[in-house]
XYZ file of N, CA and C in Angstrom:
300
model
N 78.953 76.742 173.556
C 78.671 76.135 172.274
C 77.232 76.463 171.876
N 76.843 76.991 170.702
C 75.991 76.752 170.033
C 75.396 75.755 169.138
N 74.215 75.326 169.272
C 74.037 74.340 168.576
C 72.156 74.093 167.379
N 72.460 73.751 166.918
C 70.791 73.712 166.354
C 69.893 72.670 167.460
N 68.463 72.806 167.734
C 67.915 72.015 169.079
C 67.871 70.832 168.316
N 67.603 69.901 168.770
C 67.790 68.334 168.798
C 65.941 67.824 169.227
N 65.793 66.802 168.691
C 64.370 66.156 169.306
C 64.628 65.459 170.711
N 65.815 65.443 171.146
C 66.114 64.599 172.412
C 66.140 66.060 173.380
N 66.316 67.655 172.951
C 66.390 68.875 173.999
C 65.199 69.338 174.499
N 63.755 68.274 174.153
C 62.741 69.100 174.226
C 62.520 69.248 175.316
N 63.070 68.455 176.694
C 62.601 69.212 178.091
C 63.407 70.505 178.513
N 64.286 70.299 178.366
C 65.585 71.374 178.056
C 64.794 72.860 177.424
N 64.514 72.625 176.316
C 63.923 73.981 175.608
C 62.974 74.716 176.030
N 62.113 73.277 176.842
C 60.436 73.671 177.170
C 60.824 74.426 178.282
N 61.578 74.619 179.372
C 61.796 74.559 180.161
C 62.538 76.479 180.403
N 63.354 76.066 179.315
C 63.797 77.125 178.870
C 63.192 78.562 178.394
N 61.999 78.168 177.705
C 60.810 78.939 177.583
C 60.189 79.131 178.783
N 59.738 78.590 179.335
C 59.011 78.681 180.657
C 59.459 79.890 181.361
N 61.240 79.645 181.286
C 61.628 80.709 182.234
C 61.683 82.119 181.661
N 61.897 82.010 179.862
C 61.887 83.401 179.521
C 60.686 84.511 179.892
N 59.190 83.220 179.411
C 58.348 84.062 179.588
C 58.051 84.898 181.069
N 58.126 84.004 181.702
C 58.135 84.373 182.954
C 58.922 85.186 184.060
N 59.408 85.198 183.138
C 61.012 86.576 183.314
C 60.506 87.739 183.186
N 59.762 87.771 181.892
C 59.569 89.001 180.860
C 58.151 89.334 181.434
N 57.317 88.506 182.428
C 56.152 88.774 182.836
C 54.868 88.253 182.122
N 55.419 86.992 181.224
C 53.960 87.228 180.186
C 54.265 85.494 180.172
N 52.841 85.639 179.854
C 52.071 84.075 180.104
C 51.634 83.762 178.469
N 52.446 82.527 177.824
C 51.809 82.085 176.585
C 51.649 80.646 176.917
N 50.158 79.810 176.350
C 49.782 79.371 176.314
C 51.015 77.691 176.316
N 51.245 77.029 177.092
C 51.466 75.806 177.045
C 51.588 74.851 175.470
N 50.364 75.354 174.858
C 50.418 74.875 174.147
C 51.331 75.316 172.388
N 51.401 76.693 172.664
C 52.108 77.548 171.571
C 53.538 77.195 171.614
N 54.102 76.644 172.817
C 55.765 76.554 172.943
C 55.300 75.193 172.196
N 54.397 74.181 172.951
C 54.696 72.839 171.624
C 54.722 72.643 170.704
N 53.748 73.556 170.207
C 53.497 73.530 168.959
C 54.815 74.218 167.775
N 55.306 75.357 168.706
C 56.623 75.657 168.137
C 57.381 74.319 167.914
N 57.874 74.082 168.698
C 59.027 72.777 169.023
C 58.435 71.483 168.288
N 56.960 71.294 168.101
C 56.522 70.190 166.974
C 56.975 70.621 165.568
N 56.647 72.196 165.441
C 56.864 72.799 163.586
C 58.506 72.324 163.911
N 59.502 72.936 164.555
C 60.631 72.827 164.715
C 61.232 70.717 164.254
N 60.546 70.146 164.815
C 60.669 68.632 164.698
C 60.513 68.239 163.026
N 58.989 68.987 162.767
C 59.237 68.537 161.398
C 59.954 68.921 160.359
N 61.008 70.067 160.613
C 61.663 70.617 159.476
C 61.245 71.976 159.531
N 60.426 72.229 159.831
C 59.863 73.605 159.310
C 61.097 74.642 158.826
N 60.817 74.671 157.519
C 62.062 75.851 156.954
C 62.175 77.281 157.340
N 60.859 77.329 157.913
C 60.745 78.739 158.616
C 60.918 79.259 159.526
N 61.183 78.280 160.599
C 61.691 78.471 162.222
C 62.621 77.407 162.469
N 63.246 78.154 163.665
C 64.815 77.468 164.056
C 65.059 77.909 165.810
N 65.208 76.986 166.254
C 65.846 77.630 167.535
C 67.128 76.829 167.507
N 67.440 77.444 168.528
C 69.109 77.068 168.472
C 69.319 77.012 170.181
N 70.444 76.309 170.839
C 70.431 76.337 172.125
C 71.863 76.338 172.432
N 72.071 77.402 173.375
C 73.317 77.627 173.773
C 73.873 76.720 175.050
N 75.233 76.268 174.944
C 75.415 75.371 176.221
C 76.625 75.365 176.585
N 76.753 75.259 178.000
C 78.323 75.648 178.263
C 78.542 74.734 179.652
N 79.570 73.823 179.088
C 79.722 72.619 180.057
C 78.632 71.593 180.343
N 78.155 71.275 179.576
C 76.731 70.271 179.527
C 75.881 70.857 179.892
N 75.112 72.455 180.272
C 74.009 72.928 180.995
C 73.556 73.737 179.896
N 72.166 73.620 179.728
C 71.584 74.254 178.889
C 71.206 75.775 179.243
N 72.093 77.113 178.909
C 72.438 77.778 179.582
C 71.497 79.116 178.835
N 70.709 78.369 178.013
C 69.765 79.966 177.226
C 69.520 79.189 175.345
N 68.856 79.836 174.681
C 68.290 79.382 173.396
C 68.244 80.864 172.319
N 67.991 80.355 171.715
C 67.619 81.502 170.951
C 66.572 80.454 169.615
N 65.389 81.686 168.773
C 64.537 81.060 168.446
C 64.429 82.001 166.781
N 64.785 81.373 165.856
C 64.771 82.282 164.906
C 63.686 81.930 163.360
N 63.336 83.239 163.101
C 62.409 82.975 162.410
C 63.107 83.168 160.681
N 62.783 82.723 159.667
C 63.205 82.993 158.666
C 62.443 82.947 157.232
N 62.537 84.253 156.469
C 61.836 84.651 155.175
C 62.317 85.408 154.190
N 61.854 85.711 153.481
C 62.183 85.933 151.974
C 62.286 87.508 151.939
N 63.588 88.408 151.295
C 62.655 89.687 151.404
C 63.982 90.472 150.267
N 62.738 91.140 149.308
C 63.195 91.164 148.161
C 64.414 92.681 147.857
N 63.859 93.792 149.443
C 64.531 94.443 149.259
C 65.479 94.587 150.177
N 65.875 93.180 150.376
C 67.419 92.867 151.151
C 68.173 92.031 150.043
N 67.322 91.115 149.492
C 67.871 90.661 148.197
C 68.323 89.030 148.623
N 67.170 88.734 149.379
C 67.706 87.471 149.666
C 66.713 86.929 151.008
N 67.614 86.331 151.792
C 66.767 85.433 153.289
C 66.996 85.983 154.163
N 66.180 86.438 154.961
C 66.824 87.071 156.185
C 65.901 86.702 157.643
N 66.878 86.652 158.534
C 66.619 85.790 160.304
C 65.825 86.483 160.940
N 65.042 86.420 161.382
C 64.420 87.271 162.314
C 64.892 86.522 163.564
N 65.943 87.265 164.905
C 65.378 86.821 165.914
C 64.091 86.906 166.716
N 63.385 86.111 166.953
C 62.312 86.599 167.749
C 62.494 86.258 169.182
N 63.622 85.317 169.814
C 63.719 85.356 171.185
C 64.918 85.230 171.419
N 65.625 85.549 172.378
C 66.925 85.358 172.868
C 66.798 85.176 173.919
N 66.920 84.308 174.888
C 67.255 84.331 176.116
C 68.471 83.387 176.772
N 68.842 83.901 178.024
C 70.415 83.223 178.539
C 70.007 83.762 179.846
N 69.784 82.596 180.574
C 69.567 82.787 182.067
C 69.959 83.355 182.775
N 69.483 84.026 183.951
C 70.241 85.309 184.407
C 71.407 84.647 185.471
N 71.643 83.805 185.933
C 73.137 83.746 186.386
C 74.651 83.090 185.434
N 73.612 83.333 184.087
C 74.869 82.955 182.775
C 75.470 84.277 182.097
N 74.532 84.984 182.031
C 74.215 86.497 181.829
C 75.883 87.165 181.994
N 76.050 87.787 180.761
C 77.506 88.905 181.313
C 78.725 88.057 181.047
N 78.590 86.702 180.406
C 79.614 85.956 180.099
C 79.592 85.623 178.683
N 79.307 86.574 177.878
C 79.127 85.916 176.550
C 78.669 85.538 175.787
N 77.399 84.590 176.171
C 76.585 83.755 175.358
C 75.810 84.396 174.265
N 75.272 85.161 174.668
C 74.215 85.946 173.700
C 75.293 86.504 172.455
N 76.385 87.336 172.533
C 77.387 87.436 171.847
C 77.407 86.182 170.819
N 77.690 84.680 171.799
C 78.615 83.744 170.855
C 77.602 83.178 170.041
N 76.180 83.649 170.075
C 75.113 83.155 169.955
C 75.217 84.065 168.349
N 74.996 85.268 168.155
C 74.994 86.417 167.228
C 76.620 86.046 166.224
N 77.598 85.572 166.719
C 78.837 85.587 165.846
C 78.354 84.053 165.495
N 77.735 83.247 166.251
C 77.623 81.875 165.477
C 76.450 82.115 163.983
């Protein structure tokens, strides 16, 4: 299941980040994931993460950015992160993540 994040997923998400970066080898500041997930709390129309879950386990996220662009003719998503933990990996998610 895909879902939009919730103010009750924030250990879940934080957590979730933690592991991407650290996957990928790169260290961002503690404070940049909160501050994401605070813009995210208040609405921010411009960012979105979303969190994938399969059987109650928070199994990967995805984090999307969104803007205006005139020669698409409309709104368009930027993903800027995808991640799905590597023993979820190869089952789908990222897929059900892109058709959602």
């Amino acid at each position: 299941m895909v879902r939009k994040i919730q103010r009750s997923d924030k250990p879940e998400y934080m957590q979730l980040v933690r592991d991407f970066y650290q996957e990928t080898n790169r260290i961002i500041p503690e404070d940049h994931i909160l501050s994401a997930y605070k813009e995210m709390m208040r609405g921010n129309k411009h960012l979105s993460a979303f969190l994938i879950i399969s059987e109650g386990e928070h199994v990967g996220y995805a984090l999307v950015s969104k803007a205006f662009s005139q020669r698409a003719g409309g709104g368009v998503w930027w993903i800027e992160e995808l991640y799905v933990k590597p023993e979820h990996r190869g089952k789908g998610y990222a897929t059900e993540f892109l058709t959602f």
